[in-house]
Short mmCIF file of C-alpha atoms and ligand atoms in Angstrom, two decimals:
data_model
loop_
_atom_site.label_atom_id
_atom_site.label_comp_id
_atom_site.label_asym_id
_atom_site.label_seq_id
_atom_site.Cartn_x
_atom_site.Cartn_y
_atom_site.Cartn_z
CA MET A 1 -7.00 19.71 -22.82
CA LYS A 2 -7.07 21.22 -19.35
CA TYR A 3 -6.73 19.71 -15.90
CA THR A 4 -9.42 19.90 -13.22
CA SER A 5 -9.72 18.74 -9.63
CA THR A 6 -11.50 15.50 -8.73
CA ARG A 7 -13.41 17.39 -6.00
CA SER A 8 -14.73 20.55 -7.69
CA LYS A 9 -15.07 22.25 -11.03
CA ASN A 10 -13.23 25.42 -10.00
CA ASP A 11 -9.82 24.87 -11.60
CA HIS A 12 -9.13 24.59 -15.31
CA ILE A 13 -5.38 24.68 -15.60
CA ASP A 14 -2.64 23.63 -18.01
CA ALA A 15 -0.65 20.45 -17.53
CA ALA A 16 2.47 22.46 -16.57
CA GLN A 17 0.60 24.08 -13.69
CA ALA A 18 -0.93 20.79 -12.58
CA ILE A 19 2.54 19.26 -12.46
CA ILE A 20 4.02 22.16 -10.47
CA LYS A 21 1.15 22.21 -7.98
CA GLY A 22 0.93 18.45 -7.49
CA ILE A 23 -2.38 18.60 -5.65
CA ALA A 24 -5.43 20.85 -6.10
CA ALA A 25 -6.25 23.58 -3.58
CA ASP A 26 -9.47 21.77 -2.57
CA GLY A 27 -7.49 18.64 -1.63
CA GLY A 28 -8.50 16.84 -4.83
CA LEU A 29 -6.21 15.38 -7.48
CA PHE A 30 -5.71 16.83 -10.94
CA VAL A 31 -7.24 14.88 -13.81
CA PRO A 32 -7.37 15.58 -17.56
CA ASP A 33 -10.79 16.88 -18.58
CA GLU A 34 -10.83 14.46 -21.52
CA ILE A 35 -9.07 11.17 -22.22
CA PRO A 36 -7.35 11.15 -25.62
CA GLN A 37 -8.30 8.33 -27.98
CA ILE A 38 -5.92 6.27 -30.06
CA ASP A 39 -6.54 3.89 -32.98
CA ASN A 40 -4.74 0.97 -34.63
CA ALA A 41 -2.76 3.33 -36.84
CA PHE A 42 -1.35 4.97 -33.70
CA LEU A 43 -0.35 1.55 -32.35
CA MET A 44 1.18 0.58 -35.70
CA GLU A 45 3.36 3.63 -35.54
CA LEU A 46 4.50 2.78 -32.01
CA LEU A 47 5.52 -0.75 -33.04
CA SER A 48 8.72 0.28 -34.75
CA SER A 49 9.53 3.02 -32.21
CA SER A 50 12.02 3.02 -29.36
CA TYR A 51 10.79 3.29 -25.77
CA GLN A 52 11.71 6.98 -25.82
CA GLU A 53 9.74 7.60 -29.01
CA ARG A 54 6.76 5.74 -27.64
CA ALA A 55 6.94 7.87 -24.51
CA SER A 56 7.11 11.12 -26.51
CA LYS A 57 4.09 10.19 -28.63
CA ILE A 58 1.94 9.25 -25.65
CA LEU A 59 3.02 12.17 -23.48
CA SER A 60 2.24 14.68 -26.20
CA LEU A 61 -1.41 13.58 -26.14
CA TYR A 62 -1.65 14.76 -22.52
CA LEU A 63 0.69 17.78 -22.56
CA PRO A 64 -0.70 20.15 -25.19
CA ASP A 65 1.04 23.10 -23.52
CA TYR A 66 4.49 21.48 -23.96
CA THR A 67 6.16 21.69 -27.38
CA ASP A 68 7.27 18.49 -29.11
CA ALA A 69 10.86 19.61 -28.63
CA GLU A 70 10.32 20.07 -24.88
CA ILE A 71 8.73 16.65 -24.52
CA SER A 72 11.42 14.97 -26.53
CA HIS A 73 14.12 16.70 -24.48
CA CYS A 74 12.50 15.55 -21.20
CA VAL A 75 12.15 11.97 -22.40
CA GLN A 76 15.68 11.77 -23.78
CA ALA A 77 17.10 13.13 -20.53
CA ALA A 78 15.10 10.66 -18.42
CA TYR A 79 15.49 7.34 -20.20
CA THR A 80 19.24 7.20 -20.85
CA ASN A 81 21.68 4.33 -20.94
CA LYS A 82 23.46 5.97 -18.05
CA LYS A 83 20.40 5.61 -15.82
CA PHE A 84 18.85 2.39 -17.16
CA ASP A 85 20.82 -0.82 -17.52
CA THR A 86 19.06 -1.95 -20.70
CA PRO A 87 18.32 -0.04 -23.92
CA ALA A 88 14.82 -1.57 -23.89
CA ILE A 89 14.19 0.48 -20.68
CA ALA A 90 11.17 -1.70 -19.77
CA PRO A 91 11.86 -5.15 -21.28
CA LEU A 92 9.18 -7.80 -21.58
CA THR A 93 10.24 -11.34 -20.66
CA LYS A 94 8.29 -14.34 -21.89
CA LEU A 95 8.10 -17.14 -19.33
CA ALA A 96 5.68 -19.33 -21.29
CA ASP A 97 2.98 -18.96 -23.94
CA GLY A 98 0.51 -16.41 -22.61
CA LYS A 99 2.67 -15.56 -19.56
CA TYR A 100 4.83 -12.46 -19.66
CA ILE A 101 6.71 -10.35 -17.15
CA LEU A 102 7.12 -6.62 -17.73
CA GLU A 103 10.38 -5.69 -15.96
CA LEU A 104 10.06 -2.14 -14.66
CA TRP A 105 13.11 -2.16 -12.40
CA HIS A 106 16.03 -1.46 -14.71
CA GLY A 107 16.41 2.15 -13.52
CA PRO A 108 18.87 3.58 -10.98
CA THR A 109 16.99 2.52 -7.81
CA SER A 110 15.87 -0.94 -8.98
CA ALA A 111 12.13 -0.33 -8.58
CA PHE A 112 9.40 0.73 -10.99
CA LYS A 113 9.17 4.18 -9.40
CA ASP A 114 12.14 5.17 -11.58
CA MET A 115 9.96 4.88 -14.67
CA ALA A 116 8.10 7.98 -13.53
CA LEU A 117 10.59 9.65 -11.22
CA GLN A 118 13.33 9.95 -13.79
CA LEU A 119 10.88 11.86 -15.98
CA LEU A 120 8.93 13.94 -13.44
CA PRO A 121 11.88 16.25 -12.55
CA GLN A 122 12.34 16.97 -16.26
CA LEU A 123 8.65 17.71 -16.71
CA MET A 124 8.67 19.91 -13.62
CA SER A 125 11.82 21.85 -14.52
CA THR A 126 10.38 22.51 -17.97
CA ALA A 127 7.09 23.56 -16.37
CA LEU A 128 8.90 26.03 -14.09
CA GLN A 129 10.60 27.62 -17.09
CA LYS A 130 7.39 27.73 -19.12
CA THR A 131 5.37 29.36 -16.37
CA LYS A 132 8.23 31.69 -15.36
CA GLN A 133 7.70 30.87 -11.70
CA LYS A 134 10.01 32.83 -9.43
CA ASN A 135 9.77 30.79 -6.24
CA ASP A 136 11.68 27.57 -5.72
CA VAL A 137 9.71 24.34 -5.48
CA VAL A 138 9.93 22.15 -2.38
CA ILE A 139 8.96 18.58 -3.13
CA LEU A 140 7.49 16.72 -0.16
CA VAL A 141 7.49 12.95 -0.39
CA ALA A 142 5.91 10.35 1.85
CA THR A 143 7.35 6.97 0.95
CA SER A 144 6.54 3.36 1.65
CA GLY A 145 10.12 2.63 0.59
CA ASP A 146 10.69 2.89 -3.13
CA THR A 147 9.32 6.31 -4.02
CA GLY A 148 11.67 8.06 -1.60
CA LYS A 149 14.88 6.86 -3.16
CA ALA A 150 13.58 7.15 -6.70
CA ALA A 151 12.48 10.75 -6.05
CA LEU A 152 15.81 11.60 -4.41
CA GLU A 153 17.68 10.17 -7.40
CA GLY A 154 15.47 12.04 -9.84
CA PHE A 155 15.48 15.42 -8.11
CA CYS A 156 18.93 15.62 -6.53
CA ASP A 157 20.75 18.78 -7.58
CA VAL A 158 17.97 19.87 -9.95
CA PRO A 159 18.08 23.71 -9.95
CA LYS A 160 15.24 25.59 -8.23
CA ILE A 161 13.92 22.41 -6.59
CA LYS A 162 14.45 21.03 -3.09
CA ILE A 163 13.22 17.67 -1.88
CA ILE A 164 12.29 16.40 1.59
CA VAL A 165 11.48 12.70 2.04
CA PHE A 166 9.60 11.24 5.01
CA TYR A 167 9.72 7.47 5.49
CA PRO A 168 8.18 5.25 8.21
CA GLN A 169 11.00 4.51 10.64
CA HIS A 170 10.32 0.77 10.87
CA GLY A 171 8.26 0.37 7.71
CA VAL A 172 10.87 -0.01 4.96
CA SER A 173 13.36 -2.75 4.11
CA HIS A 174 17.02 -2.44 5.15
CA MET A 175 18.08 -1.88 1.59
CA GLN A 176 15.42 0.75 1.03
CA ARG A 177 16.45 2.61 4.19
CA ARG A 178 20.10 2.43 3.31
CA GLN A 179 19.41 3.72 -0.19
CA MET A 180 17.74 6.80 1.26
CA ILE A 181 19.99 7.69 4.19
CA THR A 182 23.08 7.63 1.97
CA GLN A 183 21.59 10.04 -0.60
CA LYS A 184 23.96 12.76 -1.77
CA GLY A 185 22.94 16.15 -3.15
CA ASN A 186 22.76 19.77 -2.03
CA ASN A 187 18.99 20.01 -2.09
CA VAL A 188 17.88 16.86 -0.25
CA ALA A 189 16.60 15.98 3.24
CA VAL A 190 15.59 12.51 4.46
CA ILE A 191 13.65 12.14 7.73
CA ALA A 192 12.26 9.06 9.49
CA ILE A 193 8.71 9.32 10.87
CA GLU A 194 7.67 7.61 14.08
CA GLY A 195 4.68 5.92 12.48
CA ASN A 196 3.64 3.95 9.40
CA PHE A 197 3.29 4.98 5.75
CA ASP A 198 -0.27 6.20 6.15
CA ASP A 199 0.91 8.51 8.97
CA ALA A 200 3.59 9.89 6.68
CA GLN A 201 1.21 10.30 3.75
CA THR A 202 -1.52 11.90 5.86
CA GLY A 203 1.05 14.21 7.43
CA VAL A 204 2.23 15.36 4.01
CA LYS A 205 -1.34 15.82 2.77
CA ASN A 206 -2.17 17.92 5.84
CA ILE A 207 0.82 20.13 5.13
CA PHE A 208 -0.37 20.67 1.55
CA ASN A 209 -3.79 21.64 2.92
CA ASN A 210 -2.38 23.94 5.64
CA LYS A 211 -3.11 27.34 4.09
CA PRO A 212 -1.28 29.54 6.65
CA LEU A 213 1.85 27.41 6.33
CA ASN A 214 1.72 27.50 2.54
CA LYS A 215 1.35 31.30 2.66
CA GLU A 216 4.29 31.61 5.04
CA LEU A 217 6.50 29.47 2.81
CA HIS A 218 5.32 31.33 -0.30
CA ASP A 219 6.41 34.64 1.26
CA GLU A 220 9.80 33.12 1.96
CA GLY A 221 10.18 32.10 -1.68
CA TYR A 222 8.95 28.50 -1.68
CA GLU A 223 6.03 26.60 -3.23
CA LEU A 224 5.25 23.09 -2.04
CA SER A 225 4.71 20.28 -4.50
CA SER A 226 4.50 16.52 -4.55
CA ALA A 227 6.41 13.71 -6.20
CA ASN A 228 3.98 11.10 -4.90
CA SER A 229 1.64 9.48 -7.36
CA ILE A 230 -0.92 12.14 -6.50
CA ASN A 231 1.12 14.30 -8.93
CA TRP A 232 -0.15 13.93 -12.50
CA GLY A 233 3.46 14.07 -13.70
CA ARG A 234 4.08 10.81 -11.82
CA LEU A 235 1.15 9.03 -13.33
CA LEU A 236 1.51 10.04 -16.95
CA PRO A 237 4.90 8.36 -17.60
CA GLN A 238 3.44 5.08 -16.33
CA ILE A 239 0.85 4.94 -19.11
CA VAL A 240 3.69 4.47 -21.58
CA TYR A 241 4.83 1.02 -20.48
CA TYR A 242 1.37 -0.51 -20.88
CA PHE A 243 1.55 0.53 -24.53
CA SER A 244 5.16 -0.50 -24.85
CA ALA A 245 4.52 -4.00 -23.50
CA TYR A 246 1.59 -4.36 -25.87
CA CYS A 247 3.79 -3.36 -28.80
CA GLU A 248 6.41 -5.93 -27.84
CA LEU A 249 3.76 -8.67 -27.79
CA VAL A 250 2.59 -7.70 -31.26
CA LYS A 251 6.12 -7.39 -32.56
CA ASP A 252 7.21 -10.86 -31.50
CA GLY A 253 4.02 -12.41 -32.85
CA SER A 254 2.59 -13.39 -29.45
CA ILE A 255 -0.61 -11.51 -30.29
CA LYS A 256 -2.14 -9.86 -33.32
CA LEU A 257 -2.74 -6.12 -33.41
CA ALA A 258 -6.05 -5.31 -31.69
CA GLU A 259 -6.08 -8.63 -29.77
CA LYS A 260 -6.76 -8.15 -26.07
CA VAL A 261 -4.38 -8.75 -23.17
CA ASN A 262 -4.69 -8.78 -19.38
CA TYR A 263 -2.33 -7.03 -17.00
CA SER A 264 -1.78 -7.99 -13.36
CA VAL A 265 -0.49 -5.15 -11.20
CA PRO A 266 0.86 -5.28 -7.62
CA THR A 267 -1.02 -2.40 -6.09
CA GLY A 268 -0.51 -0.04 -3.16
CA ASN A 269 -1.39 3.58 -3.78
CA PHE A 270 -3.23 2.64 -7.02
CA GLY A 271 -0.91 4.71 -9.21
CA ASP A 272 0.58 1.96 -11.32
CA ILE A 273 -2.70 0.23 -12.11
CA LEU A 274 -4.50 3.53 -12.69
CA ALA A 275 -2.06 4.21 -15.54
CA GLY A 276 -3.32 0.92 -17.00
CA TYR A 277 -6.87 2.19 -16.70
CA TYR A 278 -5.96 5.33 -18.67
CA ALA A 279 -4.31 3.13 -21.31
CA LYS A 280 -7.49 1.08 -21.60
CA ARG A 281 -9.71 4.16 -21.78
CA MET A 282 -7.45 5.56 -24.51
CA GLY A 283 -8.16 2.47 -26.59
CA LEU A 284 -5.30 0.08 -25.83
CA PRO A 285 -6.87 -3.40 -26.18
CA ILE A 286 -6.92 -4.40 -22.51
CA ASN A 287 -9.42 -6.98 -21.30
CA LYS A 288 -8.95 -7.05 -17.51
CA LEU A 289 -6.70 -5.28 -15.05
CA VAL A 290 -5.98 -7.56 -12.11
CA CYS A 291 -5.62 -5.45 -8.97
CA ALA A 292 -3.29 -7.52 -6.78
CA SER A 293 -2.96 -6.78 -3.05
CA ASN A 294 -1.07 -8.30 -0.15
CA SER A 295 -2.65 -8.87 3.31
CA ASN A 296 -3.55 -5.18 3.40
CA ASN A 297 -6.47 -6.10 1.17
CA VAL A 298 -8.60 -2.99 1.42
CA LEU A 299 -8.84 -2.76 -2.38
CA THR A 300 -9.91 -6.39 -2.82
CA ASP A 301 -12.77 -5.73 -0.42
CA PHE A 302 -13.64 -2.50 -2.17
CA PHE A 303 -13.84 -4.01 -5.65
CA THR A 304 -15.87 -6.91 -4.27
CA THR A 305 -18.33 -5.09 -2.02
CA GLY A 306 -18.19 -1.40 -2.91
CA LYS A 307 -17.28 -0.44 0.63
CA TYR A 308 -13.91 1.18 1.16
CA ASP A 309 -12.98 0.70 4.79
CA ARG A 310 -9.60 1.60 6.18
CA ASN A 311 -10.63 0.73 9.73
CA ARG A 312 -8.79 -2.54 9.89
CA GLU A 313 -5.59 -4.06 11.13
CA PHE A 314 -2.47 -2.83 9.36
CA PHE A 315 -0.03 -5.60 8.40
CA LYS A 316 3.69 -5.24 7.84
CA THR A 317 4.40 -7.63 4.98
CA ILE A 318 7.31 -8.78 2.86
CA SER A 319 5.96 -6.55 0.08
CA PRO A 320 6.25 -3.30 2.08
CA SER A 321 5.68 -0.95 -0.85
CA MET A 322 2.10 -2.20 -0.91
CA ASP A 323 1.48 -1.84 2.83
CA ILE A 324 -1.06 0.91 2.37
CA LEU A 325 -4.62 1.34 3.61
CA ILE A 326 -5.44 4.62 1.86
CA SER A 327 -4.93 4.24 -1.88
CA SER A 328 -4.85 7.86 -2.99
CA ASN A 329 -5.25 7.34 -6.70
CA LEU A 330 -8.49 5.45 -6.38
CA GLU A 331 -9.99 8.94 -6.15
CA ARG A 332 -9.03 9.60 -9.78
CA LEU A 333 -10.58 6.33 -10.91
CA LEU A 334 -13.84 7.05 -9.11
CA TYR A 335 -13.92 10.50 -10.68
CA HIS A 336 -13.51 9.12 -14.19
CA ILE A 337 -16.14 6.46 -13.59
CA THR A 338 -18.76 8.77 -12.07
CA GLY A 339 -17.76 12.15 -13.58
CA ASP A 340 -19.23 13.63 -10.42
CA ALA A 341 -16.82 15.84 -8.43
CA ALA A 342 -19.39 16.59 -5.72
CA LYS A 343 -19.89 12.88 -5.09
CA ILE A 344 -16.15 12.28 -4.91
CA LYS A 345 -15.78 15.10 -2.41
CA THR A 346 -18.46 13.51 -0.21
CA TRP A 347 -16.80 10.10 -0.33
CA MET A 348 -13.34 11.50 0.38
CA ASP A 349 -14.68 13.58 3.27
CA GLU A 350 -16.26 10.42 4.70
CA LEU A 351 -12.98 8.58 4.28
CA ASN A 352 -11.22 11.37 6.10
CA GLU A 353 -13.75 11.65 8.92
CA LYS A 354 -14.79 8.07 9.62
CA GLY A 355 -12.35 6.04 7.57
CA SER A 356 -14.85 4.56 5.14
CA TYR A 357 -17.31 5.24 2.32
CA THR A 358 -19.50 3.14 0.08
CA ALA A 359 -19.61 3.65 -3.68
CA ASP A 360 -22.98 3.27 -5.38
CA LYS A 361 -24.00 0.05 -7.12
CA GLN A 362 -23.76 1.46 -10.61
CA CYS A 363 -20.22 2.64 -10.00
CA ILE A 364 -19.15 -0.73 -8.60
CA ALA A 365 -20.73 -2.63 -11.49
CA GLN A 366 -18.68 -0.55 -13.91
CA LEU A 367 -15.51 -1.11 -11.92
CA GLN A 368 -16.03 -4.85 -11.85
CA GLU A 369 -16.23 -4.96 -15.63
CA ILE A 370 -12.72 -3.55 -15.86
CA PHE A 371 -10.94 -4.72 -12.71
CA ALA A 372 -10.56 -8.13 -11.11
CA ALA A 373 -9.23 -7.81 -7.57
CA GLY A 374 -7.48 -10.43 -5.49
CA TRP A 375 -5.11 -10.66 -2.57
CA VAL A 376 -2.26 -12.97 -1.70
CA ASP A 377 -1.04 -13.81 1.80
CA GLU A 378 2.57 -14.01 2.93
CA LYS A 379 2.89 -17.75 2.59
CA GLN A 380 1.46 -17.79 -0.93
CA THR A 381 3.81 -14.95 -1.85
CA LEU A 382 6.87 -16.93 -0.79
CA THR A 383 5.57 -20.03 -2.55
CA ALA A 384 5.01 -18.05 -5.74
CA ILE A 385 8.66 -16.95 -5.79
CA LYS A 386 9.78 -20.58 -5.49
CA ASP A 387 7.22 -21.82 -8.03
CA VAL A 388 8.35 -19.34 -10.65
CA TYR A 389 12.00 -20.07 -9.93
CA ASP A 390 11.49 -23.81 -10.33
CA ALA A 391 9.13 -23.70 -13.29
CA TYR A 392 10.91 -21.08 -15.40
CA ASP A 393 14.56 -21.91 -15.38
CA GLY A 394 15.66 -19.96 -12.32
CA TYR A 395 13.78 -16.76 -13.16
CA THR A 396 13.74 -14.80 -9.89
CA ILE A 397 10.98 -12.38 -8.88
CA ASP A 398 10.68 -10.08 -5.90
CA PRO A 399 7.80 -10.34 -3.37
CA HIS A 400 5.75 -7.51 -4.95
CA THR A 401 5.94 -9.15 -8.35
CA ALA A 402 5.11 -12.47 -6.68
CA VAL A 403 1.86 -11.00 -5.34
CA ALA A 404 0.85 -9.95 -8.85
CA TRP A 405 1.95 -13.28 -10.30
CA GLN A 406 -0.08 -15.29 -7.81
CA ALA A 407 -3.11 -13.02 -8.10
CA ALA A 408 -2.97 -13.59 -11.86
CA GLN A 409 -2.80 -17.38 -11.40
CA ASN A 410 -5.72 -17.25 -8.98
CA TYR A 411 -7.71 -15.08 -11.38
CA GLN A 412 -7.13 -17.48 -14.25
CA GLN A 413 -8.14 -20.47 -12.15
CA ARG A 414 -11.24 -18.73 -10.83
CA THR A 415 -12.48 -17.43 -14.16
CA GLY A 416 -10.91 -19.61 -16.85
CA ASP A 417 -9.97 -16.38 -18.67
CA MET A 418 -6.75 -17.31 -20.43
CA THR A 419 -6.26 -14.05 -22.29
CA PRO A 420 -2.48 -13.45 -22.53
CA MET A 421 -1.34 -12.12 -19.15
CA VAL A 422 1.34 -9.52 -18.56
CA VAL A 423 2.50 -9.40 -14.94
CA LEU A 424 4.07 -6.09 -13.97
CA SER A 425 7.35 -6.68 -12.15
CA THR A 426 7.93 -3.69 -9.93
CA ALA A 427 11.20 -4.37 -8.14
CA SER A 428 14.46 -6.17 -8.66
CA PRO A 429 14.67 -9.30 -6.47
CA TYR A 430 17.94 -7.89 -5.13
CA LYS A 431 16.05 -5.13 -3.41
CA PHE A 432 14.31 -7.71 -1.22
CA ASN A 433 17.05 -10.30 -1.10
CA ASP A 434 16.20 -11.51 2.41
CA SER A 435 12.62 -12.54 1.56
CA VAL A 436 13.60 -13.91 -1.83
CA LEU A 437 16.33 -16.10 -0.34
CA THR A 438 13.92 -17.31 2.34
CA ALA A 439 11.46 -18.23 -0.42
CA LEU A 440 14.18 -20.18 -2.21
CA HIS A 441 14.96 -22.05 1.04
CA ALA A 442 18.50 -20.63 1.20
CA ASP A 443 20.34 -20.75 4.53
CA THR A 444 20.82 -17.05 5.23
CA GLY A 445 22.18 -17.47 8.77
CA ASN A 446 23.39 -14.13 10.13
CA ALA A 447 24.38 -12.76 6.74
CA ASP A 448 24.20 -8.97 6.44
CA ASP A 449 22.52 -7.16 3.55
CA PHE A 450 25.58 -7.25 1.36
CA ALA A 451 26.37 -10.89 2.00
CA LEU A 452 22.73 -11.55 1.04
CA LEU A 453 23.22 -9.71 -2.26
CA ASP A 454 26.16 -11.97 -3.07
CA MET A 455 24.22 -15.01 -1.98
CA LEU A 456 21.25 -14.16 -4.20
CA GLN A 457 23.66 -13.69 -7.08
CA THR A 458 24.41 -17.41 -6.93
CA TYR A 459 20.73 -18.15 -7.67
CA ASN A 460 19.75 -15.34 -9.96
CA LYS A 461 20.88 -14.97 -13.57
CA SER A 462 20.83 -11.18 -13.70
CA SER A 463 23.68 -9.45 -11.86
CA VAL A 464 23.49 -7.25 -8.76
CA PRO A 465 22.35 -3.74 -9.79
CA ALA A 466 25.19 -1.21 -9.51
CA GLY A 467 23.13 1.14 -7.34
CA LEU A 468 22.66 -1.55 -4.67
CA ALA A 469 26.21 -2.89 -4.79
CA SER A 470 27.65 0.60 -4.24
CA LEU A 471 25.66 1.12 -1.02
CA LYS A 472 28.16 -1.00 0.86
CA ILE A 473 30.71 1.79 0.99
CA ALA A 474 28.33 4.78 0.91
CA ALA A 475 28.45 7.12 3.94
CA ILE A 476 25.29 7.63 6.02
CA LEU A 477 24.28 11.27 5.61
CA HIS A 478 20.75 11.47 7.07
CA LYS A 479 19.95 10.51 10.67
CA LYS A 480 16.94 12.65 11.60
CA THR A 481 13.70 11.27 13.01
CA CYS A 482 10.51 13.15 13.91
CA THR A 483 6.95 12.61 15.10
CA LYS A 484 4.08 13.02 12.67
CA GLU A 485 3.02 16.16 14.53
CA ASN A 486 6.43 17.71 13.96
CA MET A 487 6.71 17.38 10.19
CA ALA A 488 5.88 21.03 9.42
CA ALA A 489 8.45 22.25 11.92
CA GLU A 490 11.09 19.99 10.35
CA ILE A 491 10.34 21.40 6.91
CA LYS A 492 10.69 24.98 8.11
CA ASP A 493 13.88 24.12 9.92
CA TYR A 494 15.40 22.53 6.83
CA LEU A 495 14.48 25.45 4.60
CA LYS A 496 15.99 27.90 7.07
CA HIS A 497 19.32 26.11 7.09
CA CYS A 498 19.73 24.77 3.57
C1 LIG B 501 5.20 1.50 -5.17
C2 LIG B 501 5.31 0.06 -5.44
C3 LIG B 501 4.18 -0.73 -5.68
C4 LIG B 501 2.78 -0.16 -5.64
O1 LIG B 501 2.54 0.75 -6.68
P1 LIG B 501 1.31 1.79 -6.54
O2 LIG B 501 1.45 2.69 -7.71
O3 LIG B 501 1.54 2.50 -5.25
O4 LIG B 501 0.07 1.00 -6.55
C5 LIG B 501 4.37 -2.06 -5.97
N1 LIG B 501 5.61 -2.62 -5.98
C6 LIG B 501 6.72 -1.89 -5.74
C7 LIG B 501 8.03 -2.56 -5.74
C8 LIG B 501 6.61 -0.53 -5.47
O5 LIG B 501 7.71 0.18 -5.24
#
């Protein structure tokens, strides 16, 4: 198996190289040139395996240039009891018959990004050794809140790698900001951008595509790479938990082997749900993938009409990690559906130049067979948190999870499809305590972030994650801000002085 770009047929590279590079030279994203197929025997074997073993088996299908020992080492180093607060790593909670929550927030930063960003640094370090690359890698991250901290946690003090995170100055929650600006480590920089997430992401993409700058950095001993979900090494680990959740359902007798399930996924950059698409294409019995959006409902419109149009109002919502108008990973999906790199390049150029493109009818018909899209407004999101709390014995979900929960309810009502539904829970409620407490009608008064943590603890059964509790006394280490035009200069400045 080799990796190629979504926009041309020029590259045919190994997984290790795709992971080091992050993004293809033509601006496209790396995709596997075939999708491995599994059968029931493969699933049977996974049933009795640990999360780590499941991860090793699935990863090895996509990383033929890594040895089994290398993969196992990476996985064991990533999913440890030191980093994750439950040995299940990604536990599945049953709320009622046919209704399940896949908790992806038991890692060090309390959001699902840890599932991939604990593993990516391991995959990248191994890749650097395998390819004997001399230059250091500089990871650039644009974050809508959760990726930044998860990447910082994953990459801090990893040899031969430096990491620079750009976050929208006013576009992340207090807790998210605090998590980032207190980050320790000798190889980290955290910078606020005067703009929104799309500005940060576009800025980073432009830097990757800036050939003179890349050459200059190369000559100084640096190669740029990405820890955003445009990096294949971010996406791959996410395929695992779709399988793992399925195995748990079979194991506890909720479904029989080969019976289909639905997954509802709170979606921003389309990375999480795309991993579900790979799982389905590999042969995991998935019926529908519900693509759940907040008021930034560009994907709902796309799956309904075939027109992707980012020319619309941008809303700041209570699910900020989904406040995105350009969903990068959709490009990979469209490539796999059409198999036509030239077409993808045209659409992406149109998106870049005029902010919109329209997929052809055949493509959309295929997408609609697999995906059901829906969006949930702010009021419904708050109501969903309260509904779940009241109906399921005080079970507390965060606003992102609430969007996926409500989109799943709406889908079931609209279609009558009562296939067992797994809702992906992407953040701990403690990470968004303000909104969650508002939803539960708590009187928050003037309470600060840490008083809110304690207050939420009186409602919620699970305890405050250690990583959030410790922020109270953590020193603020990063105070820089910059304009989106100045990002390249900031990078050069950091590399000169670090
Ligand atoms: C990043 C994130 C999402 C969106 O995931 P994508 O892969 O960008 O679609 C949803 N919820 C939370 C809490 C997140 O951090």
